[in-house]
Amino acid sequence: PMAPSEQTTAAEPALESTNRKATRRGLIAAVAGGLLQGLWAIYANSEHSQAEYLRAGVVQGMNSFVMSFVITFFMEWIVVLYDRIHPVVLRFAAALASAFLFMVTIHYGSNWIFGTPDILETIAPAIIIGTIYCSSYLLARLGLVSRRARKG
């Protein structure tokens, strides 16, 4: 007989397949978001020197790429951390505010460090899209949207 740590369940191959698909989808979303946000940052800073607008594009593109992965894990952590906050609507508000502040801090801070000229104009689309994503994710994760509504 195999030791318990060596035994596999029937669900493990399905879980591994799901993880691969999620990682692939996340990578596609991160690449697309990084490219779109990088191009937006170039446009938003195009009145400045080529070095400045290209640097802004690289910084914001990298931010959006990384943030696509990190923000979901951050929200999962926040949901667990805020588990004792009741009612659930207050937990949603606290988690959304935390995710929003996290996004703004990372986007603004990195652009400030690297000298992006028009920071607010550069990060606004990423913050708006990120806030919509976080709101939707948290509504579903905290059960504030019924399963029937989520299924379509």
Short mmCIF file of N, CA and C in Angstrom, two decimals:
data_model
loop_
_atom_site.label_atom_id
_atom_site.label_comp_id
_atom_site.label_asym_id
_atom_site.label_seq_id
_atom_site.Cartn_x
_atom_site.Cartn_y
_atom_site.Cartn_z
N PRO A 1 0.82 -1.20 0.00
CA PRO A 1 0.00 0.00 0.00
C PRO A 1 0.86 1.26 0.00
N MET A 2 0.33 2.29 -0.66
CA MET A 2 1.04 3.56 -0.72
C MET A 2 0.79 4.37 0.55
N ALA A 3 1.78 5.18 0.87
CA ALA A 3 1.63 6.10 1.99
C ALA A 3 0.60 7.15 1.60
N PRO A 4 -0.09 7.74 2.58
CA PRO A 4 -1.11 8.75 2.25
C PRO A 4 -0.57 9.90 1.40
N SER A 5 0.68 10.29 1.62
CA SER A 5 1.23 11.39 0.84
C SER A 5 1.49 11.01 -0.61
N GLU A 6 1.60 9.69 -0.88
CA GLU A 6 1.86 9.22 -2.24
C GLU A 6 0.57 8.93 -3.00
N GLN A 7 -0.54 8.82 -2.30
CA GLN A 7 -1.81 8.51 -2.94
C GLN A 7 -2.34 9.75 -3.64
N THR A 8 -2.98 9.54 -4.75
CA THR A 8 -3.62 10.64 -5.46
C THR A 8 -5.12 10.40 -5.48
N THR A 9 -5.84 11.47 -5.54
CA THR A 9 -7.29 11.34 -5.63
C THR A 9 -7.70 11.48 -7.09
N ALA A 10 -8.92 11.12 -7.37
CA ALA A 10 -9.43 11.23 -8.73
C ALA A 10 -9.54 12.69 -9.15
N ALA A 11 -9.66 13.59 -8.18
CA ALA A 11 -9.84 15.01 -8.50
C ALA A 11 -8.53 15.71 -8.86
N GLU A 12 -7.38 15.13 -8.47
CA GLU A 12 -6.10 15.81 -8.70
C GLU A 12 -5.81 16.09 -10.18
N PRO A 13 -5.99 15.13 -11.09
CA PRO A 13 -5.74 15.47 -12.49
C PRO A 13 -6.65 16.59 -13.00
N ALA A 14 -7.91 16.57 -12.59
CA ALA A 14 -8.84 17.63 -13.00
C ALA A 14 -8.41 18.97 -12.42
N LEU A 15 -7.97 18.97 -11.16
CA LEU A 15 -7.52 20.19 -10.52
C LEU A 15 -6.27 20.73 -11.22
N GLU A 16 -5.35 19.83 -11.55
CA GLU A 16 -4.14 20.25 -12.26
C GLU A 16 -4.48 20.85 -13.61
N SER A 17 -5.42 20.24 -14.32
CA SER A 17 -5.86 20.76 -15.61
C SER A 17 -6.51 22.13 -15.45
N THR A 18 -7.33 22.28 -14.43
CA THR A 18 -7.97 23.57 -14.16
C THR A 18 -6.93 24.63 -13.84
N ASN A 19 -5.94 24.29 -13.04
CA ASN A 19 -4.87 25.24 -12.70
C ASN A 19 -4.10 25.67 -13.95
N ARG A 20 -3.82 24.72 -14.83
CA ARG A 20 -3.11 25.07 -16.07
C ARG A 20 -3.95 26.00 -16.93
N LYS A 21 -5.24 25.71 -17.05
CA LYS A 21 -6.13 26.57 -17.84
C LYS A 21 -6.22 27.96 -17.23
N ALA A 22 -6.35 28.02 -15.90
CA ALA A 22 -6.44 29.32 -15.22
C ALA A 22 -5.15 30.10 -15.41
N THR A 23 -4.02 29.42 -15.31
CA THR A 23 -2.74 30.09 -15.51
C THR A 23 -2.61 30.60 -16.94
N ARG A 24 -3.04 29.81 -17.90
CA ARG A 24 -2.99 30.21 -19.30
C ARG A 24 -3.89 31.42 -19.55
N ARG A 25 -5.12 31.37 -19.03
CA ARG A 25 -6.04 32.49 -19.18
C ARG A 25 -5.49 33.74 -18.50
N GLY A 26 -4.92 33.54 -17.31
CA GLY A 26 -4.33 34.66 -16.59
C GLY A 26 -3.17 35.27 -17.34
N LEU A 27 -2.36 34.42 -17.96
CA LEU A 27 -1.22 34.91 -18.74
C LEU A 27 -1.69 35.68 -19.96
N ILE A 28 -2.70 35.17 -20.64
CA ILE A 28 -3.24 35.87 -21.81
C ILE A 28 -3.80 37.24 -21.39
N ALA A 29 -4.56 37.26 -20.30
CA ALA A 29 -5.12 38.52 -19.81
C ALA A 29 -4.01 39.48 -19.39
N ALA A 30 -2.97 38.95 -18.75
CA ALA A 30 -1.86 39.80 -18.29
C ALA A 30 -1.10 40.39 -19.48
N VAL A 31 -0.85 39.58 -20.50
CA VAL A 31 -0.15 40.09 -21.69
C VAL A 31 -0.99 41.15 -22.38
N ALA A 32 -2.28 40.85 -22.57
CA ALA A 32 -3.16 41.82 -23.24
C ALA A 32 -3.26 43.11 -22.42
N GLY A 33 -3.46 42.98 -21.11
CA GLY A 33 -3.56 44.16 -20.26
C GLY A 33 -2.26 44.96 -20.24
N GLY A 34 -1.15 44.25 -20.17
CA GLY A 34 0.14 44.92 -20.16
C GLY A 34 0.39 45.69 -21.44
N LEU A 35 0.06 45.07 -22.57
CA LEU A 35 0.25 45.76 -23.85
C LEU A 35 -0.67 46.96 -23.98
N LEU A 36 -1.95 46.77 -23.67
CA LEU A 36 -2.91 47.87 -23.79
C LEU A 36 -2.56 49.03 -22.85
N GLN A 37 -2.26 48.72 -21.60
CA GLN A 37 -1.94 49.77 -20.64
C GLN A 37 -0.61 50.43 -20.97
N GLY A 38 0.34 49.65 -21.48
CA GLY A 38 1.62 50.23 -21.89
C GLY A 38 1.45 51.19 -23.05
N LEU A 39 0.65 50.79 -24.03
CA LEU A 39 0.37 51.68 -25.16
C LEU A 39 -0.38 52.93 -24.72
N TRP A 40 -1.34 52.75 -23.79
CA TRP A 40 -2.06 53.91 -23.27
C TRP A 40 -1.08 54.87 -22.59
N ALA A 41 -0.16 54.34 -21.79
CA ALA A 41 0.79 55.20 -21.07
C ALA A 41 1.69 55.96 -22.05
N ILE A 42 2.07 55.31 -23.15
CA ILE A 42 2.86 56.00 -24.17
C ILE A 42 2.04 57.16 -24.74
N TYR A 43 0.79 56.90 -25.07
CA TYR A 43 -0.08 57.95 -25.60
C TYR A 43 -0.29 59.07 -24.59
N ALA A 44 -0.57 58.70 -23.34
CA ALA A 44 -0.85 59.70 -22.31
C ALA A 44 0.35 60.59 -22.02
N ASN A 45 1.55 60.11 -22.31
CA ASN A 45 2.77 60.88 -22.05
C ASN A 45 3.48 61.30 -23.33
N SER A 46 2.78 61.22 -24.46
CA SER A 46 3.41 61.49 -25.76
C SER A 46 3.85 62.94 -25.95
N GLU A 47 3.35 63.85 -25.15
CA GLU A 47 3.79 65.25 -25.27
C GLU A 47 5.16 65.48 -24.63
N HIS A 48 5.69 64.47 -23.98
CA HIS A 48 6.99 64.58 -23.33
C HIS A 48 8.05 63.92 -24.23
N SER A 49 9.27 63.85 -23.76
CA SER A 49 10.35 63.29 -24.58
C SER A 49 10.11 61.80 -24.84
N GLN A 50 10.77 61.30 -25.88
CA GLN A 50 10.64 59.89 -26.24
C GLN A 50 11.07 58.99 -25.08
N ALA A 51 12.14 59.33 -24.41
CA ALA A 51 12.60 58.53 -23.27
C ALA A 51 11.54 58.48 -22.17
N GLU A 52 10.88 59.62 -21.92
CA GLU A 52 9.87 59.67 -20.86
C GLU A 52 8.63 58.87 -21.23
N TYR A 53 8.14 59.03 -22.46
CA TYR A 53 6.91 58.29 -22.79
C TYR A 53 7.16 56.80 -22.96
N LEU A 54 8.34 56.42 -23.42
CA LEU A 54 8.65 54.99 -23.52
C LEU A 54 8.83 54.37 -22.13
N ARG A 55 9.49 55.09 -21.23
CA ARG A 55 9.66 54.61 -19.86
C ARG A 55 8.29 54.46 -19.20
N ALA A 56 7.40 55.45 -19.39
CA ALA A 56 6.05 55.36 -18.83
C ALA A 56 5.32 54.13 -19.38
N GLY A 57 5.49 53.86 -20.67
CA GLY A 57 4.84 52.70 -21.28
C GLY A 57 5.34 51.39 -20.70
N VAL A 58 6.63 51.28 -20.52
CA VAL A 58 7.21 50.06 -19.96
C VAL A 58 6.76 49.86 -18.52
N VAL A 59 6.84 50.93 -17.71
CA VAL A 59 6.47 50.83 -16.30
C VAL A 59 5.00 50.45 -16.15
N GLN A 60 4.10 51.15 -16.87
CA GLN A 60 2.68 50.86 -16.73
C GLN A 60 2.33 49.51 -17.34
N GLY A 61 2.99 49.13 -18.43
CA GLY A 61 2.75 47.81 -19.01
C GLY A 61 3.13 46.70 -18.04
N MET A 62 4.28 46.85 -17.40
CA MET A 62 4.72 45.85 -16.42
C MET A 62 3.79 45.84 -15.21
N ASN A 63 3.39 47.03 -14.75
CA ASN A 63 2.44 47.11 -13.63
C ASN A 63 1.17 46.33 -13.94
N SER A 64 0.59 46.58 -15.08
CA SER A 64 -0.67 45.94 -15.44
C SER A 64 -0.50 44.44 -15.62
N PHE A 65 0.62 44.03 -16.18
CA PHE A 65 0.89 42.60 -16.34
C PHE A 65 0.92 41.92 -14.98
N VAL A 66 1.72 42.44 -14.08
CA VAL A 66 1.87 41.84 -12.75
C VAL A 66 0.58 41.95 -11.94
N MET A 67 -0.06 43.11 -12.00
CA MET A 67 -1.26 43.34 -11.21
C MET A 67 -2.38 42.39 -11.60
N SER A 68 -2.43 41.96 -12.85
CA SER A 68 -3.46 41.01 -13.29
C SER A 68 -3.41 39.72 -12.47
N PHE A 69 -2.22 39.30 -12.09
CA PHE A 69 -2.08 38.10 -11.26
C PHE A 69 -2.23 38.41 -9.78
N VAL A 70 -1.55 39.43 -9.32
CA VAL A 70 -1.41 39.70 -7.90
C VAL A 70 -2.70 40.14 -7.24
N ILE A 71 -3.51 40.94 -7.91
CA ILE A 71 -4.70 41.51 -7.26
C ILE A 71 -5.69 40.42 -6.85
N THR A 72 -5.81 39.37 -7.61
CA THR A 72 -6.74 38.29 -7.25
C THR A 72 -6.27 37.60 -5.98
N PHE A 73 -4.98 37.30 -5.89
CA PHE A 73 -4.46 36.68 -4.68
C PHE A 73 -4.60 37.62 -3.49
N PHE A 74 -4.38 38.92 -3.71
CA PHE A 74 -4.53 39.91 -2.66
C PHE A 74 -5.97 39.92 -2.15
N MET A 75 -6.95 39.89 -3.06
CA MET A 75 -8.35 39.91 -2.64
C MET A 75 -8.71 38.66 -1.86
N GLU A 76 -8.19 37.51 -2.27
CA GLU A 76 -8.45 36.28 -1.52
C GLU A 76 -7.92 36.41 -0.09
N TRP A 77 -6.74 36.97 0.05
CA TRP A 77 -6.14 37.15 1.36
C TRP A 77 -6.98 38.12 2.20
N ILE A 78 -7.43 39.21 1.59
CA ILE A 78 -8.23 40.21 2.28
C ILE A 78 -9.57 39.63 2.73
N VAL A 79 -10.20 38.82 1.89
CA VAL A 79 -11.48 38.22 2.25
C VAL A 79 -11.32 37.36 3.51
N VAL A 80 -10.24 36.61 3.59
CA VAL A 80 -9.98 35.79 4.78
C VAL A 80 -9.65 36.67 5.97
N LEU A 81 -8.82 37.67 5.77
CA LEU A 81 -8.42 38.58 6.84
C LEU A 81 -9.63 39.30 7.44
N TYR A 82 -10.56 39.70 6.61
CA TYR A 82 -11.74 40.45 7.05
C TYR A 82 -12.94 39.56 7.35
N ASP A 83 -12.73 38.30 7.55
CA ASP A 83 -13.81 37.33 7.74
C ASP A 83 -14.73 37.68 8.91
N ARG A 84 -14.21 38.35 9.92
CA ARG A 84 -15.03 38.66 11.11
C ARG A 84 -15.85 39.93 10.96
N ILE A 85 -15.69 40.64 9.86
CA ILE A 85 -16.46 41.87 9.66
C ILE A 85 -17.87 41.51 9.20
N HIS A 86 -18.86 42.01 9.94
CA HIS A 86 -20.26 41.76 9.59
C HIS A 86 -21.00 43.08 9.64
N PRO A 87 -22.00 43.29 8.85
CA PRO A 87 -22.54 42.41 7.82
C PRO A 87 -21.59 42.30 6.63
N VAL A 88 -21.91 41.39 5.75
CA VAL A 88 -21.06 41.10 4.60
C VAL A 88 -20.87 42.32 3.70
N VAL A 89 -21.83 43.22 3.68
CA VAL A 89 -21.71 44.44 2.88
C VAL A 89 -20.53 45.28 3.37
N LEU A 90 -20.34 45.35 4.69
CA LEU A 90 -19.19 46.07 5.24
C LEU A 90 -17.88 45.36 4.88
N ARG A 91 -17.91 44.02 4.89
CA ARG A 91 -16.73 43.26 4.49
C ARG A 91 -16.39 43.55 3.02
N PHE A 92 -17.42 43.62 2.17
CA PHE A 92 -17.21 43.96 0.76
C PHE A 92 -16.57 45.34 0.65
N ALA A 93 -17.12 46.32 1.37
CA ALA A 93 -16.60 47.69 1.29
C ALA A 93 -15.15 47.75 1.78
N ALA A 94 -14.85 47.08 2.87
CA ALA A 94 -13.48 47.08 3.40
C ALA A 94 -12.52 46.40 2.44
N ALA A 95 -12.94 45.27 1.87
CA ALA A 95 -12.08 44.54 0.94
C ALA A 95 -11.86 45.35 -0.34
N LEU A 96 -12.91 45.98 -0.86
CA LEU A 96 -12.79 46.79 -2.07
C LEU A 96 -11.89 48.00 -1.82
N ALA A 97 -12.09 48.66 -0.68
CA ALA A 97 -11.24 49.81 -0.36
C ALA A 97 -9.77 49.39 -0.24
N SER A 98 -9.52 48.24 0.36
CA SER A 98 -8.15 47.75 0.50
C SER A 98 -7.55 47.42 -0.86
N ALA A 99 -8.31 46.75 -1.72
CA ALA A 99 -7.82 46.41 -3.06
C ALA A 99 -7.56 47.69 -3.87
N PHE A 100 -8.46 48.66 -3.76
CA PHE A 100 -8.30 49.93 -4.46
C PHE A 100 -7.02 50.64 -4.01
N LEU A 101 -6.83 50.75 -2.70
CA LEU A 101 -5.63 51.41 -2.17
C LEU A 101 -4.36 50.67 -2.57
N PHE A 102 -4.42 49.34 -2.59
CA PHE A 102 -3.28 48.53 -3.03
C PHE A 102 -2.94 48.84 -4.49
N MET A 103 -3.96 48.85 -5.35
CA MET A 103 -3.72 49.15 -6.77
C MET A 103 -3.16 50.55 -6.97
N VAL A 104 -3.78 51.53 -6.35
CA VAL A 104 -3.32 52.92 -6.51
C VAL A 104 -1.89 53.07 -6.01
N THR A 105 -1.59 52.48 -4.86
CA THR A 105 -0.24 52.58 -4.30
C THR A 105 0.80 51.99 -5.24
N ILE A 106 0.54 50.79 -5.76
CA ILE A 106 1.50 50.13 -6.65
C ILE A 106 1.64 50.93 -7.95
N HIS A 107 0.54 51.26 -8.59
CA HIS A 107 0.60 51.97 -9.87
C HIS A 107 1.21 53.36 -9.70
N TYR A 108 0.71 54.12 -8.74
CA TYR A 108 1.23 55.48 -8.57
C TYR A 108 2.69 55.45 -8.12
N GLY A 109 2.98 54.62 -7.13
CA GLY A 109 4.33 54.57 -6.59
C GLY A 109 5.38 54.19 -7.62
N SER A 110 5.12 53.16 -8.40
CA SER A 110 6.12 52.74 -9.39
C SER A 110 6.29 53.78 -10.49
N ASN A 111 5.19 54.40 -10.91
CA ASN A 111 5.32 55.46 -11.92
C ASN A 111 6.05 56.68 -11.37
N TRP A 112 5.82 56.99 -10.10
CA TRP A 112 6.51 58.11 -9.47
C TRP A 112 8.01 57.81 -9.36
N ILE A 113 8.34 56.59 -8.93
CA ILE A 113 9.75 56.20 -8.79
C ILE A 113 10.49 56.31 -10.12
N PHE A 114 9.83 55.89 -11.20
CA PHE A 114 10.49 55.90 -12.51
C PHE A 114 10.30 57.19 -13.28
N GLY A 115 9.64 58.19 -12.68
CA GLY A 115 9.57 59.51 -13.27
C GLY A 115 8.57 59.69 -14.40
N THR A 116 7.47 58.98 -14.35
CA THR A 116 6.42 59.18 -15.35
C THR A 116 5.87 60.59 -15.21
N PRO A 117 5.82 61.36 -16.30
CA PRO A 117 5.37 62.76 -16.20
C PRO A 117 3.89 62.91 -15.81
N ASP A 118 2.99 62.25 -16.49
CA ASP A 118 1.55 62.41 -16.26
C ASP A 118 1.00 61.16 -15.57
N ILE A 119 1.28 61.04 -14.30
CA ILE A 119 0.97 59.80 -13.58
C ILE A 119 -0.54 59.52 -13.52
N LEU A 120 -1.33 60.49 -13.10
CA LEU A 120 -2.76 60.23 -12.95
C LEU A 120 -3.42 59.86 -14.28
N GLU A 121 -3.05 60.57 -15.34
CA GLU A 121 -3.59 60.24 -16.66
C GLU A 121 -3.13 58.85 -17.11
N THR A 122 -1.91 58.49 -16.73
CA THR A 122 -1.35 57.20 -17.10
C THR A 122 -2.06 56.05 -16.40
N ILE A 123 -2.32 56.20 -15.11
CA ILE A 123 -2.86 55.07 -14.33
C ILE A 123 -4.38 55.01 -14.28
N ALA A 124 -5.07 56.08 -14.66
CA ALA A 124 -6.53 56.12 -14.54
C ALA A 124 -7.24 54.92 -15.18
N PRO A 125 -6.94 54.55 -16.45
CA PRO A 125 -7.64 53.40 -17.02
C PRO A 125 -7.40 52.10 -16.25
N ALA A 126 -6.17 51.87 -15.81
CA ALA A 126 -5.87 50.65 -15.06
C ALA A 126 -6.62 50.63 -13.73
N ILE A 127 -6.72 51.76 -13.07
CA ILE A 127 -7.43 51.83 -11.78
C ILE A 127 -8.93 51.63 -11.99
N ILE A 128 -9.49 52.24 -13.03
CA ILE A 128 -10.93 52.08 -13.30
C ILE A 128 -11.25 50.63 -13.64
N ILE A 129 -10.50 50.05 -14.56
CA ILE A 129 -10.74 48.65 -14.95
C ILE A 129 -10.49 47.72 -13.77
N GLY A 130 -9.42 47.98 -13.02
CA GLY A 130 -9.12 47.16 -11.86
C GLY A 130 -10.20 47.22 -10.79
N THR A 131 -10.76 48.40 -10.58
CA THR A 131 -11.82 48.56 -9.59
C THR A 131 -13.09 47.82 -10.01
N ILE A 132 -13.40 47.88 -11.28
CA ILE A 132 -14.57 47.12 -11.80
C ILE A 132 -14.34 45.62 -11.62
N TYR A 133 -13.14 45.16 -11.95
CA TYR A 133 -12.81 43.74 -11.78
C TYR A 133 -12.91 43.34 -10.31
N CYS A 134 -12.28 44.13 -9.43
CA CYS A 134 -12.30 43.82 -8.00
C CYS A 134 -13.72 43.81 -7.45
N SER A 135 -14.53 44.76 -7.86
CA SER A 135 -15.93 44.81 -7.40
C SER A 135 -16.67 43.55 -7.81
N SER A 136 -16.55 43.18 -9.07
CA SER A 136 -17.23 41.98 -9.58
C SER A 136 -16.73 40.73 -8.87
N TYR A 137 -15.44 40.62 -8.72
CA TYR A 137 -14.85 39.45 -8.08
C TYR A 137 -15.33 39.34 -6.63
N LEU A 138 -15.27 40.45 -5.90
CA LEU A 138 -15.66 40.42 -4.49
C LEU A 138 -17.15 40.18 -4.31
N LEU A 139 -17.98 40.76 -5.18
CA LEU A 139 -19.42 40.50 -5.10
C LEU A 139 -19.71 39.01 -5.23
N ALA A 140 -19.07 38.38 -6.19
CA ALA A 140 -19.26 36.94 -6.38
C ALA A 140 -18.63 36.14 -5.24
N ARG A 141 -17.42 36.51 -4.86
CA ARG A 141 -16.69 35.76 -3.84
C ARG A 141 -17.38 35.81 -2.49
N LEU A 142 -17.98 36.94 -2.15
CA LEU A 142 -18.65 37.10 -0.86
C LEU A 142 -20.11 36.69 -0.91
N GLY A 143 -20.57 36.23 -2.06
CA GLY A 143 -21.94 35.74 -2.17
C GLY A 143 -22.99 36.82 -2.23
N LEU A 144 -22.58 38.04 -2.59
CA LEU A 144 -23.55 39.13 -2.69
C LEU A 144 -24.31 39.11 -4.01
N VAL A 145 -23.87 38.27 -4.92
CA VAL A 145 -24.56 38.06 -6.18
C VAL A 145 -25.06 36.62 -6.13
N SER A 146 -26.33 36.42 -6.39
CA SER A 146 -26.88 35.07 -6.30
C SER A 146 -26.28 34.18 -7.38
N ARG A 147 -26.27 32.90 -7.10
CA ARG A 147 -25.74 31.96 -8.09
C ARG A 147 -26.53 31.99 -9.38
N ARG A 148 -27.81 32.18 -9.28
CA ARG A 148 -28.66 32.24 -10.46
C ARG A 148 -28.25 33.44 -11.33
N ALA A 149 -27.98 34.58 -10.70
CA ALA A 149 -27.58 35.78 -11.45
C ALA A 149 -26.21 35.58 -12.08
N ARG A 150 -25.30 34.88 -11.38
CA ARG A 150 -23.96 34.66 -11.92
C ARG A 150 -23.99 33.71 -13.10
N LYS A 151 -24.91 32.75 -13.12
CA LYS A 151 -24.98 31.78 -14.22
C LYS A 151 -25.54 32.41 -15.49
N GLY A 152 -26.16 33.53 -15.36
CA GLY A 152 -26.65 34.17 -16.56
C GLY A 152 -28.09 34.31 -16.55
#
